[in-house]
Amino acid sequence: MAKRRPYPSDLSDARWELIEPVLAAWRFERRGRALDFGRPPEHDLRDIMD
């Protein structure tokens, strides 16, 4: 996917550093409960939050 241009509402790097560990743990936990069925995540978590 091509990089999109940044928007003023995008998260700063400092804010992303605070949020990313929580979201990554959530995603890991959800994948663990799914017994690895389905496709791996297609979208970057930061892109979703921005």
C-alpha positions in Angstrom: 0.0 0.0 0.0 1.3 3.4 -0.9 2.1 5.8 1.9 -0.6 8.4 2.4 0.1 12.0 3.2 0.0 12.9 6.8 -3.0 14.7 8.3 -2.9 17.2 11.2 -5.1 14.7 13.3 -2.5 11.9 13.0 -0.9 10.7 16.2 2.5 12.1 17.1 5.3 9.6 17.6 5.3 10.3 21.3 1.6 9.4 21.6 2.0 6.3 19.5 4.8 5.1 21.8 2.3 5.2 24.6 -0.5 3.4 22.8 1.3 0.9 20.7 2.2 -1.6 23.4 -1.4 -1.9 24.5 -2.7 -2.4 21.0 0.0 -4.9 20.1 -0.8 -6.9 23.3 -4.5 -6.8 22.4 -3.9 -8.0 18.9 -1.6 -10.8 20.1 -4.2 -11.9 22.7 -7.0 -12.0 20.1 -4.8 -14.0 17.6 -4.0 -16.4 20.4 -7.7 -17.1 21.2 -8.5 -17.6 17.5 -6.2 -20.7 17.4 -4.5 -19.1 14.4 -7.6 -19.4 12.2 -8.0 -16.8 9.5 -5.6 -14.5 7.9 -2.9 -12.5 9.6 -3.6 -8.8 10.1 -3.4 -6.8 6.9 -3.4 -3.3 8.3 -0.8 -1.6 10.4 -2.2 -0.6 13.8 -0.8 2.9 13.5 -2.6 3.4 10.1 -5.8 2.4 11.8 -5.4 4.8 14.6 -4.4 7.7 12.4 
